[in-house]
Amino acid sequence: MTNDKNLPLPSMKFIYQTWWKVLAVLIILYTLVAGFLLDVPKLPIMHETIRNVYFHVPMWMAMFTVFTISVIYSVAYLNTGNEKYDLIAVECVNTGTFFYVLGLITGMMWAKYTWGAYWSNDPKQNSAAIAFLLYCAYAVLRNSIDEEQKRAKISAIYNIFAFPIMVVLIMVLPRMTDSLHPGNGGNPAFGKLDMDNHMRIVLYPAFIAWCLLAVWIASLRYRIRLIEYKRNEIN
Amino acid sequence: MKKILLLALLLAGCMVAFAQQSGGVEMADTMRSEGKIYVVIATITIIFVGLAIYLFAIDRRLKKIEKEK
């Protein structure tokens, strides 16, 4: 608990500031307007659904961001034993799971009209589902332990192992086989086939903004949990 | 506040860049004018602005509660 200051973590002041929240909202508003109005490549089957890229993919980016932050704070918790880090890790996972669900559902919706079915047992879909269960198991594991320190420690360790497995399941394994999902079967994601530079002008800001929004929601949840935690401590 | 203004300015710069790029490729142009796509954009914008205001409100309430401690 003494060597908190030696950790290369950003100052917690950041989550109480407003400017980056305004930035996130403004950029998302921009992507909502530009995402619908700007020209997109004309592609068979895809048609206007290619605009889903602006909304479906950022969900996953947001998820990766908060899950990554969660792992960083899980490591920090194991290093220091500072319970606050544990709270940050949990709330980041909770927020990430929320964006995970959004990503899965929007993906299914999109798949229905381009691949022909909501669920076609595509490698990408299946491994995304497995990785989702991995994070559901995190919640189950955490809620099944009553003792606080034990709970924090075990869930931190689980989180650290779950993250790379999730990355491998979503990003690596589908690329080693054939998949309907773009970016798989040897192609780089956002390849020249389906994207042009016009789209990147909307897509990349959308990534940043949705990641910031996810961090914002996670920080709100963390602050609520911190108040709850402090109240329980006094009683 | 300075930062926010700067951001707004930078974003406005983007808009200008887009205005110059439009034209050329035709795609669903009818949908944009007569298909009332602007209505959809207005709707989702209103929803998102609402959600954003909601989030800011939660943020402010939390700040108040945090200060009480």
mmCIF file of C-alpha atoms in Angstrom:
data_model
loop_
_atom_site.group_PDB
_atom_site.id
_atom_site.type_symbol
_atom_site.label_atom_id
_atom_site.label_comp_id
_atom_site.label_asym_id
_atom_site.label_seq_id
_atom_site.Cartn_x
_atom_site.Cartn_y
_atom_site.Cartn_z
ATOM 1 C CA MET A 1 0.000 0.000 0.000
ATOM 2 C CA THR A 2 3.018 2.226 0.252
ATOM 3 C CA ASN A 3 4.393 2.111 -3.250
ATOM 4 C CA ASP A 4 1.320 3.499 -5.045
ATOM 5 C CA LYS A 5 3.293 6.492 -6.232
ATOM 6 C CA ASN A 6 5.860 4.347 -7.997
ATOM 7 C CA LEU A 7 3.274 2.964 -10.377
ATOM 8 C CA PRO A 8 3.135 4.618 -13.787
ATOM 9 C CA LEU A 9 -0.610 5.295 -13.521
ATOM 10 C CA PRO A 10 -2.284 8.485 -14.715
ATOM 11 C CA SER A 11 -3.589 10.880 -12.115
ATOM 12 C CA MET A 12 -7.148 10.231 -10.983
ATOM 13 C CA LYS A 13 -7.853 13.935 -11.533
ATOM 14 C CA PHE A 14 -8.529 13.045 -15.147
ATOM 15 C CA ILE A 15 -11.857 11.377 -14.431
ATOM 16 C CA TYR A 16 -13.158 14.493 -12.662
ATOM 17 C CA GLN A 17 -12.367 16.805 -15.574
ATOM 18 C CA THR A 18 -14.985 17.840 -18.100
ATOM 19 C CA TRP A 19 -13.151 18.704 -21.314
ATOM 20 C CA TRP A 20 -12.678 15.164 -22.575
ATOM 21 C CA LYS A 21 -16.318 14.322 -21.914
ATOM 22 C CA VAL A 22 -17.399 17.315 -24.000
ATOM 23 C CA LEU A 23 -14.925 16.206 -26.666
ATOM 24 C CA ALA A 24 -16.392 12.698 -26.720
ATOM 25 C CA VAL A 25 -19.954 14.002 -27.073
ATOM 26 C CA LEU A 26 -19.036 16.483 -29.813
ATOM 27 C CA ILE A 27 -17.130 13.914 -31.849
ATOM 28 C CA ILE A 28 -19.908 11.341 -31.562
ATOM 29 C CA LEU A 29 -22.427 13.966 -32.676
ATOM 30 C CA TYR A 30 -20.169 14.658 -35.634
ATOM 31 C CA THR A 31 -19.996 10.960 -36.522
ATOM 32 C CA LEU A 32 -23.785 10.648 -36.245
ATOM 33 C CA VAL A 33 -24.243 13.392 -38.814
ATOM 34 C CA ALA A 34 -21.250 12.701 -41.053
ATOM 35 C CA GLY A 35 -21.778 8.952 -40.802
ATOM 36 C CA PHE A 36 -25.137 9.266 -42.482
ATOM 37 C CA LEU A 37 -24.431 12.041 -44.951
ATOM 38 C CA LEU A 38 -20.967 11.433 -46.354
ATOM 39 C CA ASP A 39 -20.449 9.271 -49.387
ATOM 40 C CA VAL A 40 -19.541 5.665 -48.846
ATOM 41 C CA PRO A 41 -18.182 3.108 -51.325
ATOM 42 C CA LYS A 42 -20.860 1.375 -53.368
ATOM 43 C CA LEU A 43 -20.596 -2.287 -52.573
ATOM 44 C CA PRO A 44 -22.838 -5.195 -53.533
ATOM 45 C CA ILE A 45 -24.778 -6.822 -50.678
ATOM 46 C CA MET A 46 -23.530 -4.144 -48.268
ATOM 47 C CA HIS A 47 -25.293 -1.144 -49.808
ATOM 48 C CA GLU A 48 -25.897 1.501 -47.158
ATOM 49 C CA THR A 49 -25.264 -0.955 -44.325
ATOM 50 C CA ILE A 50 -21.574 -0.178 -44.685
ATOM 51 C CA ARG A 51 -22.376 2.828 -42.502
ATOM 52 C CA ASN A 52 -22.717 0.341 -39.664
ATOM 53 C CA VAL A 53 -18.925 0.383 -39.564
ATOM 54 C CA TYR A 54 -19.146 3.801 -37.880
ATOM 55 C CA PHE A 55 -21.220 2.408 -35.033
ATOM 56 C CA HIS A 56 -20.582 -1.321 -34.754
ATOM 57 C CA VAL A 57 -16.785 -1.310 -34.783
ATOM 58 C CA PRO A 58 -16.398 1.547 -32.248
ATOM 59 C CA MET A 59 -18.384 -0.553 -29.744
ATOM 60 C CA TRP A 60 -15.583 -3.110 -29.872
ATOM 61 C CA MET A 61 -12.903 -0.444 -29.653
ATOM 62 C CA ALA A 62 -14.620 0.997 -26.590
ATOM 63 C CA MET A 63 -14.794 -2.483 -25.101
ATOM 64 C CA PHE A 64 -11.089 -3.113 -25.719
ATOM 65 C CA THR A 65 -10.202 0.212 -24.141
ATOM 66 C CA VAL A 66 -12.024 -0.361 -20.870
ATOM 67 C CA PHE A 67 -10.940 -3.990 -20.676
ATOM 68 C CA THR A 68 -7.330 -2.885 -21.152
ATOM 69 C CA ILE A 69 -7.679 -0.276 -18.414
ATOM 70 C CA SER A 70 -9.214 -2.957 -16.240
ATOM 71 C CA VAL A 71 -6.199 -5.248 -16.689
ATOM 72 C CA ILE A 72 -3.814 -2.391 -15.907
ATOM 73 C CA TYR A 73 -5.644 -1.731 -12.646
ATOM 74 C CA SER A 74 -5.865 -5.434 -11.826
ATOM 75 C CA VAL A 75 -2.076 -5.567 -12.070
ATOM 76 C CA ALA A 76 -1.861 -2.384 -9.998
ATOM 77 C CA TYR A 77 -4.120 -3.930 -7.384
ATOM 78 C CA LEU A 78 -1.957 -7.025 -7.098
ATOM 79 C CA ASN A 79 1.105 -4.786 -6.819
ATOM 80 C CA THR A 80 -0.213 -2.512 -4.110
ATOM 81 C CA GLY A 81 -3.290 -4.034 -2.483
ATOM 82 C CA ASN A 82 -5.044 -0.687 -2.898
ATOM 83 C CA GLU A 83 -8.768 -1.502 -2.945
ATOM 84 C CA LYS A 84 -9.552 1.489 -5.159
ATOM 85 C CA TYR A 85 -7.699 -0.178 -8.016
ATOM 86 C CA ASP A 86 -9.858 -3.225 -7.563
ATOM 87 C CA LEU A 87 -12.992 -1.071 -7.820
ATOM 88 C CA ILE A 88 -11.696 0.541 -11.013
ATOM 89 C CA ALA A 89 -10.944 -2.874 -12.509
ATOM 90 C CA VAL A 90 -14.432 -4.187 -11.755
ATOM 91 C CA GLU A 91 -16.284 -1.214 -13.089
ATOM 92 C CA CYS A 92 -14.175 -1.204 -16.252
ATOM 93 C CA VAL A 93 -15.078 -4.839 -16.828
ATOM 94 C CA ASN A 94 -18.759 -4.076 -16.204
ATOM 95 C CA THR A 95 -18.725 -1.225 -18.691
ATOM 96 C CA GLY A 96 -16.742 -3.294 -21.168
ATOM 97 C CA THR A 97 -19.271 -6.110 -20.934
ATOM 98 C CA PHE A 98 -22.042 -3.641 -21.709
ATOM 99 C CA PHE A 99 -20.257 -2.501 -24.874
ATOM 100 C CA TYR A 100 -19.534 -6.146 -25.650
ATOM 101 C CA VAL A 101 -23.271 -6.865 -25.703
ATOM 102 C CA LEU A 102 -23.888 -3.827 -27.894
ATOM 103 C CA GLY A 103 -21.165 -5.007 -30.266
ATOM 104 C CA LEU A 104 -22.561 -8.532 -30.447
ATOM 105 C CA ILE A 105 -26.152 -7.409 -31.012
ATOM 106 C CA THR A 106 -25.266 -4.819 -33.661
ATOM 107 C CA GLY A 107 -23.066 -7.445 -35.316
ATOM 108 C CA MET A 108 -25.941 -9.926 -35.386
ATOM 109 C CA MET A 109 -28.282 -7.331 -36.792
ATOM 110 C CA TRP A 110 -25.812 -6.502 -39.524
ATOM 111 C CA ALA A 111 -25.128 -10.178 -40.211
ATOM 112 C CA LYS A 112 -28.830 -10.854 -40.774
ATOM 113 C CA TYR A 113 -28.894 -8.515 -43.747
ATOM 114 C CA THR A 114 -25.483 -9.229 -45.223
ATOM 115 C CA TRP A 115 -24.625 -12.820 -44.312
ATOM 116 C CA GLY A 116 -28.217 -14.016 -44.305
ATOM 117 C CA ALA A 117 -28.703 -15.003 -40.680
ATOM 118 C CA TYR A 118 -28.343 -13.488 -37.254
ATOM 119 C CA TRP A 119 -26.016 -16.290 -36.274
ATOM 120 C CA SER A 120 -24.238 -18.342 -38.898
ATOM 121 C CA ASN A 121 -21.679 -20.008 -36.622
ATOM 122 C CA ASP A 122 -18.995 -17.926 -38.211
ATOM 123 C CA PRO A 123 -15.619 -18.289 -36.450
ATOM 124 C CA LYS A 124 -15.695 -14.615 -35.502
ATOM 125 C CA GLN A 125 -19.167 -14.876 -33.997
ATOM 126 C CA ASN A 126 -18.462 -18.099 -32.165
ATOM 127 C CA SER A 127 -15.222 -16.971 -30.621
ATOM 128 C CA ALA A 128 -16.802 -13.635 -29.683
ATOM 129 C CA ALA A 129 -19.534 -15.567 -27.896
ATOM 130 C CA ILE A 130 -16.970 -17.717 -26.067
ATOM 131 C CA ALA A 131 -15.011 -14.641 -25.017
ATOM 132 C CA PHE A 132 -18.247 -13.100 -23.793
ATOM 133 C CA LEU A 133 -18.846 -16.116 -21.558
ATOM 134 C CA LEU A 134 -15.309 -15.612 -20.265
ATOM 135 C CA TYR A 135 -16.309 -12.211 -18.927
ATOM 136 C CA CYS A 136 -19.654 -13.486 -17.643
ATOM 137 C CA ALA A 137 -17.618 -16.017 -15.675
ATOM 138 C CA TYR A 138 -15.652 -13.100 -14.235
ATOM 139 C CA ALA A 139 -18.853 -11.633 -12.804
ATOM 140 C CA VAL A 140 -19.944 -15.016 -11.452
ATOM 141 C CA LEU A 141 -16.560 -15.683 -9.905
ATOM 142 C CA ARG A 142 -16.445 -12.285 -8.298
ATOM 143 C CA ASN A 143 -19.928 -12.449 -6.850
ATOM 144 C CA SER A 144 -19.366 -15.896 -5.445
ATOM 145 C CA ILE A 145 -16.601 -14.826 -3.055
ATOM 146 C CA ASP A 146 -17.667 -13.062 0.118
ATOM 147 C CA GLU A 147 -14.333 -12.196 1.615
ATOM 148 C CA GLU A 148 -13.248 -8.840 0.200
ATOM 149 C CA GLN A 149 -9.505 -9.243 -0.196
ATOM 150 C CA LYS A 150 -9.802 -12.754 -1.528
ATOM 151 C CA ARG A 151 -12.447 -11.596 -3.988
ATOM 152 C CA ALA A 152 -10.303 -8.727 -5.196
ATOM 153 C CA LYS A 153 -7.201 -10.870 -5.578
ATOM 154 C CA ILE A 154 -8.804 -13.821 -7.314
ATOM 155 C CA SER A 155 -10.834 -11.675 -9.694
ATOM 156 C CA ALA A 156 -7.749 -9.587 -10.511
ATOM 157 C CA ILE A 157 -5.791 -12.711 -11.401
ATOM 158 C CA TYR A 158 -8.697 -14.093 -13.400
ATOM 159 C CA ASN A 159 -9.027 -10.779 -15.243
ATOM 160 C CA ILE A 160 -5.351 -10.757 -16.171
ATOM 161 C CA PHE A 161 -5.668 -14.241 -17.680
ATOM 162 C CA ALA A 162 -9.041 -13.624 -19.326
ATOM 163 C CA PHE A 163 -7.869 -10.561 -21.261
ATOM 164 C CA PRO A 164 -5.209 -12.192 -23.484
ATOM 165 C CA ILE A 165 -7.508 -15.172 -24.086
ATOM 166 C CA MET A 166 -10.252 -12.774 -25.163
ATOM 167 C CA VAL A 167 -7.851 -10.986 -27.522
ATOM 168 C CA VAL A 168 -6.714 -14.273 -29.037
ATOM 169 C CA LEU A 169 -10.293 -15.472 -29.441
ATOM 170 C CA ILE A 170 -11.545 -12.303 -31.089
ATOM 171 C CA MET A 171 -8.527 -11.006 -32.974
ATOM 172 C CA VAL A 172 -6.262 -13.972 -33.707
ATOM 173 C CA LEU A 173 -8.164 -17.256 -34.092
ATOM 174 C CA PRO A 174 -10.781 -15.990 -36.595
ATOM 175 C CA ARG A 175 -7.957 -14.719 -38.773
ATOM 176 C CA MET A 176 -6.423 -18.148 -39.049
ATOM 177 C CA THR A 177 -9.484 -19.650 -40.680
ATOM 178 C CA ASP A 178 -11.989 -18.457 -43.226
ATOM 179 C CA SER A 179 -14.574 -16.118 -41.866
ATOM 180 C CA LEU A 180 -17.313 -14.000 -43.336
ATOM 181 C CA HIS A 181 -16.256 -11.113 -41.132
ATOM 182 C CA PRO A 182 -13.992 -8.569 -42.853
ATOM 183 C CA GLY A 183 -10.468 -8.593 -41.616
ATOM 184 C CA ASN A 184 -10.375 -12.368 -41.343
ATOM 185 C CA GLY A 185 -9.068 -15.206 -43.442
ATOM 186 C CA GLY A 186 -5.769 -13.422 -43.948
ATOM 187 C CA ASN A 187 -7.045 -9.934 -44.812
ATOM 188 C CA PRO A 188 -6.098 -7.017 -42.657
ATOM 189 C CA ALA A 189 -9.075 -5.405 -40.972
ATOM 190 C CA PHE A 190 -10.399 -2.281 -42.689
ATOM 191 C CA GLY A 191 -8.736 -3.467 -45.877
ATOM 192 C CA LYS A 192 -8.816 -1.649 -49.184
ATOM 193 C CA LEU A 193 -11.625 -3.912 -50.369
ATOM 194 C CA ASP A 194 -14.307 -2.532 -48.111
ATOM 195 C CA MET A 195 -13.043 0.833 -46.969
ATOM 196 C CA ASP A 196 -11.883 4.032 -48.545
ATOM 197 C CA ASN A 197 -10.222 7.043 -47.022
ATOM 198 C CA HIS A 198 -13.512 8.920 -46.840
ATOM 199 C CA MET A 199 -14.723 6.421 -44.313
ATOM 200 C CA ARG A 200 -11.633 6.673 -42.155
ATOM 201 C CA ILE A 201 -12.347 10.374 -41.646
ATOM 202 C CA VAL A 202 -15.476 9.359 -39.763
ATOM 203 C CA LEU A 203 -14.349 5.995 -38.422
ATOM 204 C CA TYR A 204 -11.198 7.010 -36.585
ATOM 205 C CA PRO A 205 -12.785 9.929 -34.702
ATOM 206 C CA ALA A 206 -15.631 7.547 -33.834
ATOM 207 C CA PHE A 207 -13.118 5.137 -32.319
ATOM 208 C CA ILE A 208 -11.614 7.836 -30.133
ATOM 209 C CA ALA A 209 -14.961 9.283 -29.076
ATOM 210 C CA TRP A 210 -16.626 5.989 -28.185
ATOM 211 C CA CYS A 211 -13.531 4.910 -26.259
ATOM 212 C CA LEU A 212 -13.717 8.162 -24.287
ATOM 213 C CA LEU A 213 -17.438 7.655 -23.708
ATOM 214 C CA ALA A 214 -16.816 4.152 -22.376
ATOM 215 C CA VAL A 215 -14.112 5.493 -20.058
ATOM 216 C CA TRP A 216 -16.543 8.182 -18.906
ATOM 217 C CA ILE A 217 -19.283 5.677 -18.079
ATOM 218 C CA ALA A 218 -16.756 3.434 -16.338
ATOM 219 C CA SER A 219 -15.493 6.400 -14.309
ATOM 220 C CA LEU A 220 -19.046 7.302 -13.249
ATOM 221 C CA ARG A 221 -19.652 3.729 -12.136
ATOM 222 C CA TYR A 222 -16.345 3.721 -10.301
ATOM 223 C CA ARG A 223 -17.205 6.948 -8.464
ATOM 224 C CA ILE A 224 -20.554 5.546 -7.373
ATOM 225 C CA ARG A 225 -18.902 2.354 -6.225
ATOM 226 C CA LEU A 226 -16.250 4.293 -4.357
ATOM 227 C CA ILE A 227 -18.943 6.144 -2.392
ATOM 228 C CA GLU A 228 -20.651 2.842 -1.605
ATOM 229 C CA TYR A 229 -17.348 1.355 -0.581
ATOM 230 C CA LYS A 230 -16.533 4.246 1.745
ATOM 231 C CA ARG A 231 -19.962 4.101 3.334
ATOM 232 C CA ASN A 232 -19.581 0.390 4.018
ATOM 233 C CA GLU A 233 -16.177 0.999 5.506
ATOM 234 C CA ILE A 234 -17.485 3.463 8.079
ATOM 235 C CA ASN A 235 -20.391 1.268 9.163
ATOM 236 C CA MET B 1 -12.911 26.452 -21.202
ATOM 237 C CA LYS B 2 -10.051 27.400 -23.525
ATOM 238 C CA LYS B 3 -9.554 23.756 -24.354
ATOM 239 C CA ILE B 4 -13.229 23.309 -25.178
ATOM 240 C CA LEU B 5 -13.197 26.336 -27.455
ATOM 241 C CA LEU B 6 -10.111 25.043 -29.190
ATOM 242 C CA LEU B 7 -11.763 21.671 -29.715
ATOM 243 C CA ALA B 8 -14.882 23.285 -31.127
ATOM 244 C CA LEU B 9 -12.714 25.235 -33.532
ATOM 245 C CA LEU B 10 -10.830 22.139 -34.645
ATOM 246 C CA LEU B 11 -14.079 20.257 -35.191
ATOM 247 C CA ALA B 12 -15.464 23.169 -37.201
ATOM 248 C CA GLY B 13 -12.348 22.883 -39.364
ATOM 249 C CA CYS B 14 -13.276 19.279 -40.120
ATOM 250 C CA MET B 15 -16.750 20.312 -41.231
ATOM 251 C CA VAL B 16 -15.338 22.741 -43.762
ATOM 252 C CA ALA B 17 -13.093 20.030 -45.141
ATOM 253 C CA PHE B 18 -16.131 17.816 -45.663
ATOM 254 C CA ALA B 19 -18.122 20.503 -47.365
ATOM 255 C CA GLN B 20 -15.396 20.755 -49.982
ATOM 256 C CA GLN B 21 -15.238 17.052 -50.545
ATOM 257 C CA SER B 22 -18.902 16.439 -51.212
ATOM 258 C CA GLY B 23 -20.132 16.006 -54.731
ATOM 259 C CA GLY B 24 -18.802 13.627 -57.327
ATOM 260 C CA VAL B 25 -19.827 10.115 -56.340
ATOM 261 C CA GLU B 26 -23.563 9.690 -56.331
ATOM 262 C CA MET B 27 -25.096 7.359 -53.819
ATOM 263 C CA ALA B 28 -28.565 7.380 -52.332
ATOM 264 C CA ASP B 29 -28.788 11.090 -53.056
ATOM 265 C CA THR B 30 -32.531 10.864 -53.393
ATOM 266 C CA MET B 31 -32.724 9.207 -50.052
ATOM 267 C CA ARG B 32 -30.889 12.113 -48.532
ATOM 268 C CA SER B 33 -33.147 14.759 -49.988
ATOM 269 C CA GLU B 34 -36.564 13.183 -50.504
ATOM 270 C CA GLY B 35 -36.087 10.118 -48.379
ATOM 271 C CA LYS B 36 -36.010 12.419 -45.363
ATOM 272 C CA ILE B 37 -32.761 11.038 -44.034
ATOM 273 C CA TYR B 38 -32.247 14.334 -42.246
ATOM 274 C CA VAL B 39 -35.188 13.432 -40.056
ATOM 275 C CA VAL B 40 -33.406 10.289 -38.966
ATOM 276 C CA ILE B 41 -30.236 12.238 -38.275
ATOM 277 C CA ALA B 42 -32.209 14.745 -36.231
ATOM 278 C CA THR B 43 -33.789 11.924 -34.245
ATOM 279 C CA ILE B 44 -30.570 10.145 -33.366
ATOM 280 C CA THR B 45 -28.902 13.468 -32.641
ATOM 281 C CA ILE B 46 -31.676 14.395 -30.215
ATOM 282 C CA ILE B 47 -31.445 10.984 -28.555
ATOM 283 C CA PHE B 48 -27.698 11.208 -28.220
ATOM 284 C CA VAL B 49 -27.769 14.798 -26.948
ATOM 285 C CA GLY B 50 -30.355 13.683 -24.408
ATOM 286 C CA LEU B 51 -28.187 10.810 -23.273
ATOM 287 C CA ALA B 52 -25.164 13.093 -23.075
ATOM 288 C CA ILE B 53 -27.052 15.625 -20.951
ATOM 289 C CA TYR B 54 -28.206 12.760 -18.761
ATOM 290 C CA LEU B 55 -24.616 11.579 -18.290
ATOM 291 C CA PHE B 56 -23.460 15.118 -17.478
ATOM 292 C CA ALA B 57 -26.283 15.406 -14.930
ATOM 293 C CA ILE B 58 -25.180 12.200 -13.235
ATOM 294 C CA ASP B 59 -21.634 13.518 -13.262
ATOM 295 C CA ARG B 60 -22.705 16.746 -11.575
ATOM 296 C CA ARG B 61 -24.789 14.995 -8.943
ATOM 297 C CA LEU B 62 -21.888 12.714 -8.146
ATOM 298 C CA LYS B 63 -19.612 15.715 -7.759
ATOM 299 C CA LYS B 64 -22.047 17.178 -5.248
ATOM 300 C CA ILE B 65 -22.202 13.963 -3.235
ATOM 301 C CA GLU B 66 -18.416 13.640 -3.340
ATOM 302 C CA LYS B 67 -18.042 17.181 -1.994
ATOM 303 C CA GLU B 68 -20.354 16.485 0.934
ATOM 304 C CA LYS B 69 -17.965 13.884 2.288
#
